[in-house]
Short mmCIF file of C-alpha atoms and ligand atoms in Angstrom, two decimals:
data_model
loop_
_atom_site.label_atom_id
_atom_site.label_comp_id
_atom_site.label_asym_id
_atom_site.label_seq_id
_atom_site.Cartn_x
_atom_site.Cartn_y
_atom_site.Cartn_z
CA MET A 7 89.69 71.02 138.58
CA GLY A 8 88.07 72.61 135.49
CA TYR A 9 90.34 75.50 134.52
CA VAL A 10 93.10 75.06 137.08
CA ASN A 11 95.48 72.12 137.34
CA VAL A 12 97.14 71.42 140.67
CA GLU A 13 100.38 69.50 140.86
CA THR A 14 102.36 68.93 144.03
CA GLU A 15 106.02 67.89 144.11
CA GLY A 16 107.25 67.50 147.66
CA ALA A 17 106.62 70.77 149.46
CA VAL A 18 106.05 72.75 146.23
CA ALA A 19 102.63 73.12 144.59
CA VAL A 20 102.17 74.36 141.03
CA LEU A 21 98.81 75.80 139.96
CA THR A 22 98.39 76.05 136.20
CA ILE A 23 95.59 78.17 134.76
CA ASP A 24 94.41 76.23 131.75
CA ARG A 25 92.01 77.96 129.39
CA PRO A 26 93.98 77.90 126.14
CA LYS A 27 91.24 79.03 123.79
CA ALA A 28 91.12 82.41 125.52
CA LEU A 29 94.86 82.65 126.35
CA ASN A 30 93.99 81.75 129.97
CA ALA A 31 91.81 84.86 130.40
CA LEU A 32 90.05 85.08 133.75
CA ASN A 33 86.31 84.60 133.56
CA SER A 34 84.20 83.97 136.69
CA GLU A 35 84.68 80.21 136.43
CA VAL A 36 88.47 80.50 136.24
CA LEU A 37 88.40 82.80 139.28
CA ASP A 38 86.20 80.29 141.14
CA ASP A 39 88.48 77.38 140.20
CA LEU A 40 91.58 79.30 141.23
CA ASN A 41 89.94 80.18 144.53
CA ALA A 42 88.98 76.54 145.15
CA ALA A 43 92.49 75.34 144.21
CA ILE A 44 94.04 77.73 146.70
CA ASP A 45 91.58 76.76 149.42
CA GLY A 46 92.41 73.12 148.70
CA LEU A 47 96.15 73.48 149.34
CA ASP A 48 97.37 71.63 152.41
CA LEU A 49 99.44 74.36 154.04
CA ASP A 50 100.86 71.87 156.55
CA THR A 51 102.80 70.24 153.71
CA VAL A 52 102.97 72.82 150.90
CA ARG A 53 105.63 75.41 151.68
CA CYS A 54 105.81 77.36 148.43
CA LEU A 55 103.35 77.92 145.59
CA VAL A 56 104.06 78.53 141.90
CA ILE A 57 101.32 79.95 139.67
CA THR A 58 101.66 79.74 135.90
CA GLY A 59 99.61 79.57 132.70
CA ALA A 60 99.15 76.59 130.39
CA GLY A 61 100.91 76.66 127.01
CA ASP A 62 103.84 78.74 125.87
CA LYS A 63 102.02 81.88 124.73
CA SER A 64 100.20 83.28 127.70
CA PHE A 65 100.30 83.47 131.48
CA VAL A 66 96.90 85.20 131.68
CA ALA A 67 95.69 87.59 128.95
CA GLY A 68 93.56 89.54 131.40
CA ALA A 69 90.06 89.44 132.74
CA ASP A 70 87.63 88.01 130.20
CA ILE A 71 86.64 90.93 128.01
CA GLY A 72 83.65 89.04 126.55
CA GLU A 73 82.20 88.41 130.00
CA MET A 74 82.94 91.96 131.19
CA SER A 75 81.52 93.68 128.11
CA THR A 76 77.88 93.25 129.16
CA LEU A 77 78.24 93.87 132.90
CA SER A 78 76.07 96.44 134.63
CA LYS A 79 77.69 98.76 137.19
CA ALA A 80 76.59 96.47 140.03
CA GLU A 81 77.81 93.35 138.23
CA GLY A 82 81.11 95.06 137.40
CA GLU A 83 81.59 95.85 141.06
CA ALA A 84 80.77 92.26 142.03
CA PHE A 85 83.21 90.92 139.41
CA GLY A 86 85.89 93.30 140.67
CA LYS A 87 85.27 92.18 144.25
CA LYS A 88 85.52 88.51 143.29
CA GLY A 89 88.92 89.11 141.71
CA ASN A 90 90.12 91.44 144.44
CA ASP A 91 89.16 89.04 147.25
CA LEU A 92 90.99 86.23 145.48
CA PHE A 93 94.11 88.25 144.68
CA ARG A 94 94.25 89.54 148.25
CA LYS A 95 93.94 85.94 149.45
CA ILE A 96 96.94 85.04 147.27
CA GLU A 97 98.89 88.08 148.45
CA THR A 98 98.30 87.23 152.11
CA LEU A 99 98.64 83.46 151.76
CA PRO A 100 100.93 82.42 154.62
CA ILE A 101 103.38 80.67 152.27
CA PRO A 102 105.50 82.38 149.58
CA THR A 103 104.16 82.51 146.04
CA ILE A 104 105.99 82.75 142.71
CA ALA A 105 104.37 83.76 139.42
CA ALA A 106 106.07 82.00 136.50
CA VAL A 107 105.00 84.36 133.72
CA ASN A 108 105.23 82.41 130.49
CA GLY A 109 103.78 84.91 127.99
CA PHE A 110 101.06 87.58 128.10
CA ALA A 111 100.41 89.03 131.56
CA LEU A 112 97.94 91.75 130.68
CA GLY A 113 95.38 93.53 132.84
CA GLY A 114 94.13 90.95 135.34
CA GLY A 115 97.07 88.74 134.33
CA ASN A 116 99.62 91.34 135.40
CA GLU A 117 97.52 91.95 138.51
CA LEU A 118 97.55 88.23 139.34
CA SER A 119 101.33 88.13 138.91
CA MET A 120 101.66 91.16 141.20
CA SER A 121 99.62 89.48 143.93
CA CYS A 122 102.42 86.88 144.09
CA ASP A 123 105.56 87.56 146.13
CA ILE A 124 108.01 86.99 143.27
CA ARG A 125 107.72 87.21 139.47
CA LEU A 126 109.96 85.23 137.13
CA ALA A 127 109.40 85.69 133.40
CA ALA A 128 110.01 83.88 130.14
CA GLU A 129 111.75 85.87 127.39
CA ASN A 130 108.44 86.15 125.49
CA ALA A 131 106.55 87.60 128.46
CA VAL A 132 104.58 90.79 127.88
CA PHE A 133 103.27 92.88 130.77
CA GLY A 134 100.77 95.70 130.77
CA GLN A 135 97.61 97.30 132.05
CA PRO A 136 95.61 97.92 128.85
CA GLU A 137 92.43 98.93 130.67
CA THR A 138 92.34 102.63 129.79
CA GLY A 139 92.20 101.56 126.14
CA LEU A 140 89.08 99.53 127.03
CA GLY A 141 87.33 102.37 128.83
CA ILE A 142 87.92 101.11 132.36
CA THR A 143 90.45 101.34 135.16
CA PRO A 144 92.50 98.36 136.27
CA GLY A 145 90.08 96.50 138.54
CA PHE A 146 92.04 93.83 140.35
CA GLY A 147 94.48 96.03 142.26
CA GLY A 148 96.64 97.14 139.31
CA THR A 149 96.77 100.81 140.20
CA GLN A 150 97.82 99.95 143.74
CA ARG A 151 100.26 97.06 143.37
CA LEU A 152 102.05 98.36 140.26
CA ALA A 153 102.74 101.72 141.90
CA ARG A 154 104.02 100.01 145.05
CA LEU A 155 106.24 97.63 143.07
CA ILE A 156 107.84 99.88 140.48
CA GLY A 157 107.09 103.34 141.86
CA PRO A 158 104.28 105.76 141.02
CA GLY A 159 106.00 107.55 138.14
CA TYR A 160 106.58 104.54 135.93
CA ALA A 161 103.32 102.88 137.03
CA LYS A 162 101.34 105.98 136.05
CA GLN A 163 103.06 106.08 132.66
CA LEU A 164 102.17 102.44 131.97
CA VAL A 165 98.59 102.68 133.27
CA TYR A 166 97.74 106.00 131.54
CA SER A 167 99.33 104.99 128.24
CA ALA A 168 98.09 101.34 128.29
CA ARG A 169 101.48 100.48 126.77
CA ASN A 170 102.68 96.90 127.09
CA ILE A 171 106.28 96.17 128.00
CA LYS A 172 108.44 93.17 127.19
CA ALA A 173 110.34 91.02 129.67
CA ASP A 174 113.61 92.98 129.40
CA GLU A 175 111.90 96.26 130.30
CA ALA A 176 109.94 94.54 133.08
CA LEU A 177 113.28 93.33 134.46
CA ARG A 178 114.81 96.78 134.18
CA VAL A 179 111.99 98.49 136.09
CA GLY A 180 111.89 95.79 138.78
CA LEU A 181 108.56 94.24 137.91
CA VAL A 182 110.21 90.83 137.49
CA ASN A 183 113.21 89.37 139.29
CA ALA A 184 114.68 87.33 136.42
CA VAL A 185 114.08 86.37 132.79
CA TYR A 186 114.64 82.87 131.35
CA PRO A 187 114.28 81.14 128.00
CA GLN A 188 110.72 79.74 127.91
CA GLU A 189 111.74 76.09 128.52
CA GLU A 190 113.85 77.05 131.54
CA LEU A 191 111.19 79.16 133.25
CA LEU A 192 109.16 76.52 135.08
CA PRO A 193 112.22 74.51 136.18
CA ALA A 194 113.76 77.73 137.50
CA ALA A 195 110.54 78.64 139.34
CA LYS A 196 110.32 75.16 140.85
CA LYS A 197 113.99 75.25 141.84
CA LEU A 198 113.56 78.58 143.62
CA ALA A 199 110.36 77.28 145.25
CA ALA A 200 112.21 74.16 146.45
CA THR A 201 115.01 76.31 147.88
CA ILE A 202 112.48 78.42 149.76
CA ALA A 203 110.62 75.28 150.88
CA GLY A 204 113.89 73.92 152.27
CA ASN A 205 114.23 76.77 154.74
CA ALA A 206 112.47 76.90 158.09
CA PRO A 207 108.77 77.30 157.21
CA ILE A 208 107.77 79.16 160.34
CA ALA A 209 110.58 81.67 159.77
CA VAL A 210 109.80 82.03 156.05
CA ARG A 211 106.14 82.69 156.81
CA ALA A 212 107.11 85.21 159.48
CA CYS A 213 109.37 87.00 156.95
CA LYS A 214 106.52 87.25 154.45
CA LYS A 215 104.21 88.65 157.10
CA ALA A 216 106.87 91.08 158.32
CA ILE A 217 107.59 92.45 154.85
CA ASN A 218 103.94 92.66 153.78
CA GLU A 219 102.62 94.16 157.00
CA GLY A 220 105.67 96.36 157.56
CA LEU A 221 105.28 97.97 154.15
CA GLU A 222 101.86 99.23 155.25
CA GLN A 223 103.26 100.78 158.45
CA ASN A 224 105.57 103.60 159.43
CA MET A 225 109.12 102.52 160.33
CA ASP A 226 108.60 102.64 164.11
CA ASP A 227 105.57 100.35 163.95
CA ALA A 228 107.16 98.18 161.25
CA ILE A 229 110.18 97.49 163.42
CA VAL A 230 107.86 96.40 166.24
CA THR A 231 106.07 94.09 163.79
CA GLU A 232 109.44 92.55 162.92
CA GLU A 233 110.42 92.23 166.60
CA LYS A 234 107.23 90.31 167.39
CA LEU A 235 107.61 87.98 164.44
CA PHE A 236 111.30 87.47 165.26
CA GLY A 237 110.31 86.56 168.82
CA SER A 238 107.65 84.16 167.59
CA CYS A 239 110.31 81.96 165.97
CA PHE A 240 111.95 81.18 169.31
CA GLU A 241 111.14 77.98 171.18
CA THR A 242 110.07 76.39 167.89
CA GLU A 243 111.66 73.08 166.97
CA ASP A 244 112.83 74.63 163.70
CA GLN A 245 114.71 77.42 165.49
CA ARG A 246 116.37 74.92 167.80
CA ALA A 247 117.26 72.63 164.89
CA GLY A 248 118.54 75.46 162.68
CA MET A 249 120.75 77.05 165.33
CA GLY A 250 121.81 73.68 166.70
CA ASN A 251 122.90 72.68 163.23
CA PHE A 252 125.02 75.81 162.89
CA LEU A 253 126.68 75.23 166.22
CA LYS A 254 127.38 71.56 165.39
CA LYS A 255 128.90 72.58 162.07
CA LYS A 256 131.31 74.80 163.97
CA ASP A 257 132.61 71.72 165.79
CA ASP A 258 133.25 69.96 162.53
CA PRO A 259 133.56 72.44 159.65
CA THR A 260 134.08 69.67 157.06
CA LYS A 261 130.58 68.35 157.64
CA VAL A 262 127.59 70.04 156.06
CA ARG A 263 124.50 68.92 157.88
CA HIS A 264 121.17 69.40 156.18
CA VAL A 265 118.36 70.44 158.47
CA ALA A 266 115.02 68.79 157.76
CA PHE A 267 112.79 71.49 159.17
CA GLN A 268 109.58 70.18 160.72
CA ASN A 269 107.34 73.25 160.49
CA LYS A 270 106.91 73.06 164.28
N1 LIG B 23 89.35 88.04 127.28
C1 LIG B 23 88.69 87.18 126.48
N2 LIG B 23 89.23 86.54 125.44
C2 LIG B 23 90.52 86.77 125.18
C3 LIG B 23 91.30 87.68 125.96
C4 LIG B 23 90.66 88.33 127.06
N3 LIG B 23 91.28 89.17 127.89
N4 LIG B 23 92.54 87.73 125.44
C5 LIG B 23 92.55 86.89 124.40
N5 LIG B 23 91.34 86.32 124.24
C6 LIG B 23 90.92 85.35 123.20
C7 LIG B 23 90.75 86.05 121.85
O1 LIG B 23 89.47 86.64 121.78
C8 LIG B 23 90.90 84.88 120.91
O2 LIG B 23 89.69 84.12 120.90
P1 LIG B 23 89.07 83.56 119.51
O3 LIG B 23 88.88 84.76 118.67
O4 LIG B 23 90.13 82.63 118.98
O5 LIG B 23 87.82 82.88 119.95
C9 LIG B 23 91.96 84.02 121.59
O6 LIG B 23 91.97 84.42 122.97
C10 LIG B 23 93.35 84.24 121.03
O7 LIG B 23 93.62 85.65 121.05
P2 LIG B 23 94.11 86.46 119.77
O8 LIG B 23 93.61 85.83 118.53
O9 LIG B 23 93.76 87.88 119.99
O10 LIG B 23 95.67 86.20 119.88
P3 LIG B 23 96.85 87.18 119.41
O11 LIG B 23 98.09 86.41 119.57
O12 LIG B 23 96.53 87.78 118.08
O13 LIG B 23 96.83 88.38 120.45
C11 LIG B 23 96.75 89.37 122.69
C12 LIG B 23 97.13 88.14 121.82
C13 LIG B 23 96.95 88.97 124.17
C14 LIG B 23 97.70 90.54 122.35
C15 LIG B 23 95.30 89.77 122.39
O14 LIG B 23 94.48 88.59 122.55
C16 LIG B 23 94.79 90.78 123.34
O15 LIG B 23 95.07 91.96 123.20
N6 LIG B 23 93.95 90.32 124.30
C17 LIG B 23 93.34 91.22 125.25
C18 LIG B 23 94.35 91.67 126.27
C19 LIG B 23 93.75 92.64 127.24
O16 LIG B 23 93.34 93.75 126.88
N7 LIG B 23 93.70 92.20 128.48
C20 LIG B 23 93.25 93.05 129.56
C21 LIG B 23 91.82 92.80 129.74
S1 LIG B 23 91.17 94.03 130.82
C22 LIG B 23 87.47 95.17 136.97
C23 LIG B 23 87.92 93.91 137.13
C24 LIG B 23 88.97 93.48 136.36
C25 LIG B 23 89.53 94.27 135.43
C26 LIG B 23 89.06 95.53 135.28
C27 LIG B 23 88.04 96.01 136.04
N8 LIG B 23 86.36 95.64 137.77
C28 LIG B 23 85.16 94.92 137.64
C29 LIG B 23 86.47 96.82 138.52
C30 LIG B 23 90.52 93.74 134.59
C31 LIG B 23 90.56 94.10 133.31
C32 LIG B 23 91.36 93.41 132.34
O17 LIG B 23 92.07 92.47 132.63
#
């Protein structure tokens, strides 16, 4: 697909945004290609998704400033909606998502990484919301997701000041989960994705839903959300296989039995 390469290894899919001449900046075509790539995933077989950028310099250097510079108010709103609809689709995708941030993650790039469940970074990664320096607000959910992820105080400081931060600071404030040397980043992301994909898919999906939906609710309602999703795992083949495996292991503690979960 034009600006997005899709590679599937077992139950893990890797989407690579590939627009090197603009450091993988998001123009309308890249957004369309990313949307089509996500729609094209076979969620019966793919159990975890990794999103990364081509090359070793940039994840995504933001929304395309050239394209945005001439937008009218109405066009700006439409562009914002296109990105927001896509990022929300990624955020609510039933399967877990990992952003492997291999360089600049600025503006829309940071916002894309934040629409994923987990962020892993290369040592050269740079994060930021530079929009106020460009005369605009973050437009793809940056004000909302950054504040939820790292807390309003630090998010406000970064958004108001338009200051970029390096991987070590991103790790310290909890924006990323881990930092790797550049060449180890994608293998580490794929390894984590494979670990996640090896667990019971119905349960993993239910956990994602429980965490995402519960965070939008008060604790009483959130606990009910969890109860329902917990209940939904029962009578599945995966629940029977997973618990059965544990009980069998108890009979023979020297044997480690791997469960091949069926997603049923
Ligand atoms: N857009 C378009 N082209 C970009 C780009 C971008 N965001 N970032 C880099 N490029 C292009 C450069 O123009 C250059 O192209 P040529 O001149 O070679 O043709 C090429 O990529 C290489 O970049 P540099 O030569 O600048 O490379 P350096 O290593 O010197 O610098 C840099 C790398 C990432 C520090 C620098 O390129 C940079 O500052 N880029 C801009 C980063 C940025 O400000 N990103 C945030 C964009 S704002 C909204 C919807 C969405 C948004 C807002 C509102 N609504 C509609 C409500 C989102 C906004 C953003 O994402």
